[in-house]
mmCIF file of C-alpha atoms in Angstrom:
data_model
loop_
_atom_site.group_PDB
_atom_site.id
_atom_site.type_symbol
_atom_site.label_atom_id
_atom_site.label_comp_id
_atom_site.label_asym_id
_atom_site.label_seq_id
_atom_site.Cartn_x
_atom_site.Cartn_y
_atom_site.Cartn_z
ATOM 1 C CA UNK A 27 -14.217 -29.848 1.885
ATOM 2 C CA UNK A 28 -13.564 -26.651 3.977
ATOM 3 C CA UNK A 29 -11.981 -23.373 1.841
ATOM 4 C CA UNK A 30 -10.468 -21.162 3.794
ATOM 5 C CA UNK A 31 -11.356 -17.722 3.373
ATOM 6 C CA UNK A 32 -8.294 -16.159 2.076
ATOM 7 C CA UNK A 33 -5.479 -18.663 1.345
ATOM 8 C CA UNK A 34 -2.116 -17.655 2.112
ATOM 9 C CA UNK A 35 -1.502 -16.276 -1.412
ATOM 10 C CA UNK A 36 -4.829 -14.994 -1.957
ATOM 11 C CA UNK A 37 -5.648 -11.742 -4.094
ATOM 12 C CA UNK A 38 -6.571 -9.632 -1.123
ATOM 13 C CA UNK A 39 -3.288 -10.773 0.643
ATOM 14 C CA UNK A 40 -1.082 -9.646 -2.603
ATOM 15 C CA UNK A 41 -3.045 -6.242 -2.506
ATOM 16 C CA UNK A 42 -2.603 -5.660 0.897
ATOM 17 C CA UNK A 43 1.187 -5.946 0.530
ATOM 18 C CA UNK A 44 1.280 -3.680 -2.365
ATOM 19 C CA UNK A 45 -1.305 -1.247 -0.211
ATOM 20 C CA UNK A 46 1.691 -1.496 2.639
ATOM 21 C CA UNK A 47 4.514 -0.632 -0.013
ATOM 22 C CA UNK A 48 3.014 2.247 -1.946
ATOM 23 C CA UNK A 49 2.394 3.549 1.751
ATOM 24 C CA UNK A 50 6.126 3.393 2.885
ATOM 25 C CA UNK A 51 7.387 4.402 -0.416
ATOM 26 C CA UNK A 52 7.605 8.096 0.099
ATOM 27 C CA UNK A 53 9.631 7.669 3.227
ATOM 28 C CA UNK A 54 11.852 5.141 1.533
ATOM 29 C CA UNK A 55 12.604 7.405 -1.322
ATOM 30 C CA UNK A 56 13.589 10.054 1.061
ATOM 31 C CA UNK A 57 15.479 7.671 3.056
ATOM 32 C CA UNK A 58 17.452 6.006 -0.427
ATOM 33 C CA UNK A 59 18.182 9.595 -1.613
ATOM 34 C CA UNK A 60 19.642 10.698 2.065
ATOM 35 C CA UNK A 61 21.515 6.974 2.348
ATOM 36 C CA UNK A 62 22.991 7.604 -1.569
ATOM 37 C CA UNK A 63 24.008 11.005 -0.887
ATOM 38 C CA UNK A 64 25.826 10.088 2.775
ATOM 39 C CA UNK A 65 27.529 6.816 1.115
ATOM 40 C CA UNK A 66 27.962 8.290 -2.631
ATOM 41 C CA UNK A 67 31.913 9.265 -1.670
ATOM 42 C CA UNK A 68 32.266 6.293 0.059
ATOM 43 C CA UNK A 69 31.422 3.716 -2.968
ATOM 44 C CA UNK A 70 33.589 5.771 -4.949
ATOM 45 C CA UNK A 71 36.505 5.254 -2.521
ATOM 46 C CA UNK A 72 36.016 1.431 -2.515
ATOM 47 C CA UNK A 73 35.828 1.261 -6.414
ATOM 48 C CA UNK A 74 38.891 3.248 -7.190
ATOM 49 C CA UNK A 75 40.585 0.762 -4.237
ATOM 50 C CA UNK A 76 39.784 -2.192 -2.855
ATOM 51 C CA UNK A 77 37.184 -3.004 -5.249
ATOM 52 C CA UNK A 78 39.525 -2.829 -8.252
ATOM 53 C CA UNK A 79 41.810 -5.389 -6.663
ATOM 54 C CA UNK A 80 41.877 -8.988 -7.294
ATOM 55 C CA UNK A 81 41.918 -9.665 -3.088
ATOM 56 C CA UNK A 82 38.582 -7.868 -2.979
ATOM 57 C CA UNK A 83 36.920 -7.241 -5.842
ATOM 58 C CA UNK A 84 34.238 -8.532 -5.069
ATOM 59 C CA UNK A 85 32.421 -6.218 -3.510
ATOM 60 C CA UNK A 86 30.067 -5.160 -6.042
ATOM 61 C CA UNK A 87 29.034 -8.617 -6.470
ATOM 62 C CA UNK A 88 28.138 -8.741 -2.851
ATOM 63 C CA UNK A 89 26.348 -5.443 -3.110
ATOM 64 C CA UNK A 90 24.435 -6.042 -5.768
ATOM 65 C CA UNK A 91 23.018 -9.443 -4.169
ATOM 66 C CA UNK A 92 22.269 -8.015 -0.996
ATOM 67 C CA UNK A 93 20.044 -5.464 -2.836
ATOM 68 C CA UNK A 94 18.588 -8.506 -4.948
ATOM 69 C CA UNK A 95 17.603 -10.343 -1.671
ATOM 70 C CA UNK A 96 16.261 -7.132 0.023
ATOM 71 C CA UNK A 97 13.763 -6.759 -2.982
ATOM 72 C CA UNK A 98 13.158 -10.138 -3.042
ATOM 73 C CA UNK A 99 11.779 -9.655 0.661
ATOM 74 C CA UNK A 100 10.284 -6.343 0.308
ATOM 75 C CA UNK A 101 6.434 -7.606 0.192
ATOM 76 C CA UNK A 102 7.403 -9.735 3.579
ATOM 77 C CA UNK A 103 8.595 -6.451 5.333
ATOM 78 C CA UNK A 104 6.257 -4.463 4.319
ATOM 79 C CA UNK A 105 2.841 -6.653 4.685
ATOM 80 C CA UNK A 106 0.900 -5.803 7.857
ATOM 81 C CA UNK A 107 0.775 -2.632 10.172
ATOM 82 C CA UNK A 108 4.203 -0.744 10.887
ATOM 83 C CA UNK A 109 5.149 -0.960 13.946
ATOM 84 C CA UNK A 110 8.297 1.744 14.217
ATOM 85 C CA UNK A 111 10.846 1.724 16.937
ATOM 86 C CA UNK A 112 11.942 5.145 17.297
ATOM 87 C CA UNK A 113 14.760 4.934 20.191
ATOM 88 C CA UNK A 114 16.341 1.578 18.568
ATOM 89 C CA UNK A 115 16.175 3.450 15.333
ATOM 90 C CA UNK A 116 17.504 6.432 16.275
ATOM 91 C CA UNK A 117 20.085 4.828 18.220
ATOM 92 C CA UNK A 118 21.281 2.419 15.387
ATOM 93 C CA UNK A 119 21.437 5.708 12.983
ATOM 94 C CA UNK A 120 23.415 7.971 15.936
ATOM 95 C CA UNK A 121 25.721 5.187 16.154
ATOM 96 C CA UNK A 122 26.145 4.687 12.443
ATOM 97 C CA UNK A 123 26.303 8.460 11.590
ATOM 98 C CA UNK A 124 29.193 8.597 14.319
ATOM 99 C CA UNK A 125 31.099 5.650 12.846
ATOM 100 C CA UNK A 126 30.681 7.118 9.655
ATOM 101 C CA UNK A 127 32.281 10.416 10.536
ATOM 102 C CA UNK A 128 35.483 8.952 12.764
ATOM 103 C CA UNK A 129 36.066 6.619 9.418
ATOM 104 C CA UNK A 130 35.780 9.514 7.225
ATOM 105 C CA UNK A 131 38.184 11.638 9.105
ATOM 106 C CA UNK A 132 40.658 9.273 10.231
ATOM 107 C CA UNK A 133 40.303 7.653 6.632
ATOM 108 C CA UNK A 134 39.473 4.636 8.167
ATOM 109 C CA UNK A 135 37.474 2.914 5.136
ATOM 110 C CA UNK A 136 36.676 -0.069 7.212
ATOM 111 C CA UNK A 137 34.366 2.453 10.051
ATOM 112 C CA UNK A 138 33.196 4.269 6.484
ATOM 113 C CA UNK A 139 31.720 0.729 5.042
ATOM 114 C CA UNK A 140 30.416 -0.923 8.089
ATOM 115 C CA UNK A 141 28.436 1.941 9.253
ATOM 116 C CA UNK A 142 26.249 1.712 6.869
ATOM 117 C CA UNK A 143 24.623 -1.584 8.155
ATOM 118 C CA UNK A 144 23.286 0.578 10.634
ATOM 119 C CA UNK A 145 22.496 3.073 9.027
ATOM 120 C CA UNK A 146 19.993 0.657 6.618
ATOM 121 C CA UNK A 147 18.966 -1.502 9.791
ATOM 122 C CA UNK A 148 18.056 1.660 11.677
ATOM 123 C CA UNK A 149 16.067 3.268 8.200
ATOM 124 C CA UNK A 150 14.588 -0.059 8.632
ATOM 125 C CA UNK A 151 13.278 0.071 11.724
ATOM 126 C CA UNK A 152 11.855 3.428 11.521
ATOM 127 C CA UNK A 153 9.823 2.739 8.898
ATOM 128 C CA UNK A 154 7.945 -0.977 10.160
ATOM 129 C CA UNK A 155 9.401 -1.741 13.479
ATOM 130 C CA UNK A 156 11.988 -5.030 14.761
ATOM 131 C CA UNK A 157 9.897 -7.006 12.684
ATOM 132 C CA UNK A 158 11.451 -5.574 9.604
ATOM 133 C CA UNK A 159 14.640 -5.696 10.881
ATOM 134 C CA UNK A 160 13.839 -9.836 11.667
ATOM 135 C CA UNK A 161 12.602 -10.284 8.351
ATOM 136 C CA UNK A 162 15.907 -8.397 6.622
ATOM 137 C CA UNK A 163 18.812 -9.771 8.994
ATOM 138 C CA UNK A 164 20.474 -11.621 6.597
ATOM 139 C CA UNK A 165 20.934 -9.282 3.233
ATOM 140 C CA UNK A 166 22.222 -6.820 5.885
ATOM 141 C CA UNK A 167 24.430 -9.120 7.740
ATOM 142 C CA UNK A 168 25.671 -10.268 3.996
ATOM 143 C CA UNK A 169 26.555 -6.530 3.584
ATOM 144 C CA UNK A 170 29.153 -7.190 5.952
ATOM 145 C CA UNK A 171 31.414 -9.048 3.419
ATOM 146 C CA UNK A 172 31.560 -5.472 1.750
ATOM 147 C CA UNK A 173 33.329 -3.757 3.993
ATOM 148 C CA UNK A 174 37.278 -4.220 3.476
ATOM 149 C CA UNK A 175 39.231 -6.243 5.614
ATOM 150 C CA UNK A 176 41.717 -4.745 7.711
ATOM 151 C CA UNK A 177 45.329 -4.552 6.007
ATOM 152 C CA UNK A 178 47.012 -5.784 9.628
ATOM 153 C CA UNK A 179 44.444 -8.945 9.266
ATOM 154 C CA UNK A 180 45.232 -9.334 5.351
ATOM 155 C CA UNK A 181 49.051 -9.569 6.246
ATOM 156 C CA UNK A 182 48.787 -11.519 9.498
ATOM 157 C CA UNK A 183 46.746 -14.730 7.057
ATOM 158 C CA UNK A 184 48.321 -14.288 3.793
ATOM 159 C CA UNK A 185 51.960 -14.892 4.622
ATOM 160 C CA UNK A 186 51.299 -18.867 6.552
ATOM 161 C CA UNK A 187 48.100 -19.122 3.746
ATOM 162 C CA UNK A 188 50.739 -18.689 0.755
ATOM 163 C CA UNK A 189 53.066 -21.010 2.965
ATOM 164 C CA UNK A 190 50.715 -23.973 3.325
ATOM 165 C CA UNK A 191 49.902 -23.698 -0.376
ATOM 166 C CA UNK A 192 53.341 -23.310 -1.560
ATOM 167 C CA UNK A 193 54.571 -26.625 0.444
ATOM 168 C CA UNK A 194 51.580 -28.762 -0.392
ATOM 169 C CA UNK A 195 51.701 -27.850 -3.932
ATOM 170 C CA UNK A 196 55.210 -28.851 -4.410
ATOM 171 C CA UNK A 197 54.959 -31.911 -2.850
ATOM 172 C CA UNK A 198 51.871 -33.256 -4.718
ATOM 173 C CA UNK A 199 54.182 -32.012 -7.863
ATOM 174 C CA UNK A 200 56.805 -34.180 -6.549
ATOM 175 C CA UNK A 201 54.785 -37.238 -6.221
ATOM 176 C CA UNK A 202 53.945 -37.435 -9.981
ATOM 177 C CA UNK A 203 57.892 -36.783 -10.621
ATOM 178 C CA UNK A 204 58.236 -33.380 -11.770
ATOM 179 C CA UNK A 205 61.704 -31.511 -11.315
ATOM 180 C CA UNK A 206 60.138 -28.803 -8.539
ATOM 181 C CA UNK A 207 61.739 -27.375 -5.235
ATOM 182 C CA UNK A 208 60.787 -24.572 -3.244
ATOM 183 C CA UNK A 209 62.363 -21.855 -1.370
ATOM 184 C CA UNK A 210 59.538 -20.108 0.807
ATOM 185 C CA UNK A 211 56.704 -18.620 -1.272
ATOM 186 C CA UNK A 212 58.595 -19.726 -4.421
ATOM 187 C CA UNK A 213 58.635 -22.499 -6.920
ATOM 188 C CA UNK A 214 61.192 -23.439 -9.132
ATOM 189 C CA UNK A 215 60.366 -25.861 -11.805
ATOM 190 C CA UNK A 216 62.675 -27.033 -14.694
ATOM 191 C CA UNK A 217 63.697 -23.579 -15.781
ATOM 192 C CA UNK A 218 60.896 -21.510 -14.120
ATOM 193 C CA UNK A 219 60.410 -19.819 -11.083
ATOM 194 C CA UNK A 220 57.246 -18.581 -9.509
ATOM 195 C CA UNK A 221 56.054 -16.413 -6.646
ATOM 196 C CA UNK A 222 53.186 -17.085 -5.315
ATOM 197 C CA UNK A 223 51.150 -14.406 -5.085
ATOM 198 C CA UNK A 224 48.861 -12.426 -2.286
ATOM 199 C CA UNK A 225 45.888 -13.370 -4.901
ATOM 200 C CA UNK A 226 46.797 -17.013 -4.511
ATOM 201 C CA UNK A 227 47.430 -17.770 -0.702
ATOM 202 C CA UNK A 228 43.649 -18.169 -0.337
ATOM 203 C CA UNK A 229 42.457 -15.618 1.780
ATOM 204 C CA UNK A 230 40.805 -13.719 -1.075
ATOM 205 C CA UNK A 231 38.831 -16.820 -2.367
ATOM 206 C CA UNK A 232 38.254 -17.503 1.112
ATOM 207 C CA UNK A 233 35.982 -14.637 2.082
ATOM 208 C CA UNK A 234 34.317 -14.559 -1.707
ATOM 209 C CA UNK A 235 33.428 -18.355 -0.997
ATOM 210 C CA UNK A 236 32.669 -18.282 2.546
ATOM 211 C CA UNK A 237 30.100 -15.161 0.674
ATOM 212 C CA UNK A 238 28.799 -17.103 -2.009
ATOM 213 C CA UNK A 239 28.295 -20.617 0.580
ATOM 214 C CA UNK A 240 26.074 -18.359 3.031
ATOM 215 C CA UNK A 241 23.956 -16.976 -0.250
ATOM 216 C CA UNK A 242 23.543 -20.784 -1.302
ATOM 217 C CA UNK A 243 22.372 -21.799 2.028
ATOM 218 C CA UNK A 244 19.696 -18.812 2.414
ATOM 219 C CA UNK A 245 18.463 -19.260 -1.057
ATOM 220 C CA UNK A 246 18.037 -23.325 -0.204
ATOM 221 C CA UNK A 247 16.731 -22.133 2.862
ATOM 222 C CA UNK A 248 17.654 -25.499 5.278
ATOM 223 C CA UNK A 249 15.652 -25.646 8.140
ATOM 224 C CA UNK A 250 18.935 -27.777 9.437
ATOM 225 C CA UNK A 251 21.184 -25.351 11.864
ATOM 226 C CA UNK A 252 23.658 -28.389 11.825
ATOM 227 C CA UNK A 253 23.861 -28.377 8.473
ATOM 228 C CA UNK A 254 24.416 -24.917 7.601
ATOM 229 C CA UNK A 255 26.831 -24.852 10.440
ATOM 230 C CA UNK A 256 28.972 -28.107 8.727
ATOM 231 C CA UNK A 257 28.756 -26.300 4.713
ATOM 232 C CA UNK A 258 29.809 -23.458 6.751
ATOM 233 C CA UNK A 259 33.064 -24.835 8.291
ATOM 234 C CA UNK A 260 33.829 -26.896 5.005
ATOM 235 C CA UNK A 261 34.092 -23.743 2.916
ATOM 236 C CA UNK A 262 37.562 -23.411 4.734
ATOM 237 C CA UNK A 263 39.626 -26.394 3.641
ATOM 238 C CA UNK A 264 37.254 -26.418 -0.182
ATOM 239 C CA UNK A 265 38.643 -23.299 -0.351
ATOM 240 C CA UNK A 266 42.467 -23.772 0.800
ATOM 241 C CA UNK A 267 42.227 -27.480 -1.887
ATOM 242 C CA UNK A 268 40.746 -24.890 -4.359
ATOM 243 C CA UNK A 269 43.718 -22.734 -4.257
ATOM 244 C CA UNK A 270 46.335 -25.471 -4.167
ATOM 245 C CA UNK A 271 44.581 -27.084 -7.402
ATOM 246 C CA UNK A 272 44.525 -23.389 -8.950
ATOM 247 C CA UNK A 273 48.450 -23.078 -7.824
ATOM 248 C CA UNK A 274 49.372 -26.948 -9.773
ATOM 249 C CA UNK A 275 47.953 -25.836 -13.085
ATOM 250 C CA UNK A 276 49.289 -22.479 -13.067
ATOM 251 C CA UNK A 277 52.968 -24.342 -12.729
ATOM 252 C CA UNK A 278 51.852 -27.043 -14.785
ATOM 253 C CA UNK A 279 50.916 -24.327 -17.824
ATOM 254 C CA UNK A 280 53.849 -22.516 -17.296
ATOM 255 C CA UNK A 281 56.282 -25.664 -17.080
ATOM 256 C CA UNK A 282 54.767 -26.938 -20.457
ATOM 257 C CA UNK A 283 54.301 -23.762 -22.181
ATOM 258 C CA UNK A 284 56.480 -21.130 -20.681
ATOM 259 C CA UNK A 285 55.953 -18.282 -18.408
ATOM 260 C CA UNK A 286 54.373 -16.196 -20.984
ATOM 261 C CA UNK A 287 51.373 -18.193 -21.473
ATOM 262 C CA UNK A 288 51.334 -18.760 -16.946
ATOM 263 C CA UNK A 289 50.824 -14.874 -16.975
ATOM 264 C CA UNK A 290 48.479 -14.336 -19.568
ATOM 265 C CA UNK A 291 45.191 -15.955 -19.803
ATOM 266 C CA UNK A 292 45.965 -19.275 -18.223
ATOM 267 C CA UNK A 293 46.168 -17.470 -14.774
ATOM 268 C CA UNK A 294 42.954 -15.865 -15.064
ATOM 269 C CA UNK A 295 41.677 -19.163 -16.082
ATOM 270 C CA UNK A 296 43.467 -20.676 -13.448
ATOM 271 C CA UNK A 297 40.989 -18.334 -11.406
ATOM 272 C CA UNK A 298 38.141 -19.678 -13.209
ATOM 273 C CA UNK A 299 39.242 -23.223 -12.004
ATOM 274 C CA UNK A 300 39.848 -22.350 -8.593
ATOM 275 C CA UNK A 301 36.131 -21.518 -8.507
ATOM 276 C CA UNK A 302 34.743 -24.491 -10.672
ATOM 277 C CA UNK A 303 36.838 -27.056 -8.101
ATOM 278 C CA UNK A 304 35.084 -25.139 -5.487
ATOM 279 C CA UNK A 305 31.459 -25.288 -6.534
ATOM 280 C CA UNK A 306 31.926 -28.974 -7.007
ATOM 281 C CA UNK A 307 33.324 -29.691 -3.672
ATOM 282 C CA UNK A 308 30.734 -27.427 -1.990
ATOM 283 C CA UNK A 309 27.907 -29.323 -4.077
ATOM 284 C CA UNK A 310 29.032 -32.540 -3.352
ATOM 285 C CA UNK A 311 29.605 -31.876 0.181
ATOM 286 C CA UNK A 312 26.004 -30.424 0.912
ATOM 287 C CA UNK A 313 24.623 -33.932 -1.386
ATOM 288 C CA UNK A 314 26.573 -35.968 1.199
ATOM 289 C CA UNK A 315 25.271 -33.923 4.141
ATOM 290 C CA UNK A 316 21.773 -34.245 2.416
ATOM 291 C CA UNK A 317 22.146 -37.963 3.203
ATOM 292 C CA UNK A 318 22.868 -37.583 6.739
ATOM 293 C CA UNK A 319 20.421 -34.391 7.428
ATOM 294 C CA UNK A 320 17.523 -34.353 5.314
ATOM 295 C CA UNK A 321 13.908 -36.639 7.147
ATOM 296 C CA UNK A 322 12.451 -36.865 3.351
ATOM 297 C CA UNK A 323 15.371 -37.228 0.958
ATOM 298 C CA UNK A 324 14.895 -33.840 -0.598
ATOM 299 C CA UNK A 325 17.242 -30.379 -0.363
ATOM 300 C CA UNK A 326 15.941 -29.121 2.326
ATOM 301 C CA UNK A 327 16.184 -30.883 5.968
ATOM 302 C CA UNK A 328 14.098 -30.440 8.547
ATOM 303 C CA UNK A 329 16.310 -31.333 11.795
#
């Protein structure tokens, strides 16, 4: 039987990516410092707003994966010779640095956030070239569920989002015979009435899921564009049944055991529920895709 040389995980191979990261390092220290001290304002500006809201507080969550998957990749995008790109890098930084400075004197946080995509692609492909830039696509396309979404967007959704949920929810009520009615966004049941809230029309849970369902499918890594395109879509409606669901317990607490115990911890656990019903309809969705898809049986298809 024929060895080859150097097998794909060989000791010369690991040692020639480590040679290929202790050679970039310098310039991605300097480049880290320069991004942290450009961006430092800007993080603080998201944290003490739309990070410490419940619509999008989730930011930090993306952040910190889209760090974890860069690492995770950093002996792919760093193995072989750099090849840098200085005009596409350049350009992508120019572009960036503009963005940056129209969002940070118009206070226009959603410019601020977003530029710095480019600003991390163009870094990028300074230091090794568009092949480093391939390699990295999607932990800096995930950054993108960072940046806020636009308040005129926000209020355009949540308003028909907290409609939908507010008329199904009262009518699945209804079916199993409790006293409920409605009037727009607000139930009444037995001696209660609730508001539905921004948190709970769906639009929140909708981008965090639509987040965490593109992480799943990169860290399965299906070689399936079909499927990944299907788990996509589906996120939608799992997340608009996920909010409904979280919606009929929070009434169903508060009908039993009074509004004081809806507000309190049964409607953060009512969060916790909305993402539980989610996971499972995701999971059983991509096992009944996996029947359909998948050549061998196994997670990952190869159509």
């Amino acid at each position: 039987m024929t060895v080859p040389a150097h097998p794909p995980d060989s000791g010369r191979d690991r040692i020639n990516r480590a040679a290929g990261m202790l050679q970039a390092l310098p310039a991605i220290v300097v480049f880290m410092l320069a991004f942290a001290v450009l961006y430092a304002g800007t993080y603080i500006q998201l944290a003490h707003t739309v990070w410490s809201t419940d619509e999008q507080g989730h930011g930090p969550l993306i952040l910190a994966a889209s760090a974890w998957l860069l690492w995770t990749k950093r002996d792919e995008i760093f193995d072989g010779h750099p090849q840098p790109a200085p005009w596409l890098g350049f350009s992508l930084i120019g572009s960036a640095l503009a963005m940056f400075v129209v969002g940070r004197s118009q206070s226009v946080i959603e410019i601020e956030a977003f530029s710095q995509i480019l600003v991390l692609a163009g870094g990028l492909v300074l230091l090794q070239g568009k092949r480093g830039l391939k390699l990295a696509w999607f932990p800096l396309a995930f950054l993108l569920f960072v940046v806020p979404l636009p308040g005129s967007l926000v209020q355009a959704i949540t308003m028909p989002l907290k409609s939908a949920v507010s008329v199904v929810a009262e009518e699945i009520l209804h079916q199993f015979g409790y006293p409920i009615a409605r009037t727009g966004v607000t139930l009444v049941i037995g001696q209660y009435q609730l508001l539905v809230a921004d948190a709970c029309s769906g639009l929140n849970s909708l981008f965090t899921l639509e987040a965490l369902g593109l992480l799943y499918m990169n860290l399965m890594a299906y070689k399936s564009r079909a499927r990944n395109i299907a788990l996509a879509i589906m996120i939608v409606p799992i997340s608009f049944i996920s909010n409904i669901t979280r919606v009929i317990v929070l009434v169903l607490i508060t009908y039993y055991y009074g509004d004081e115990a809806g507000q309190g911890f049964a409607h953060d656990f009512a969060g916790m529920v909305l993402f539980m019903v989610a996971l499972v309809l995701t999971y059983g969705f991509d096992r009944l895709l996996a029947r359909f898809v998948d050549d061998e049986g196994g997670a990952r298809g190869r159509r």
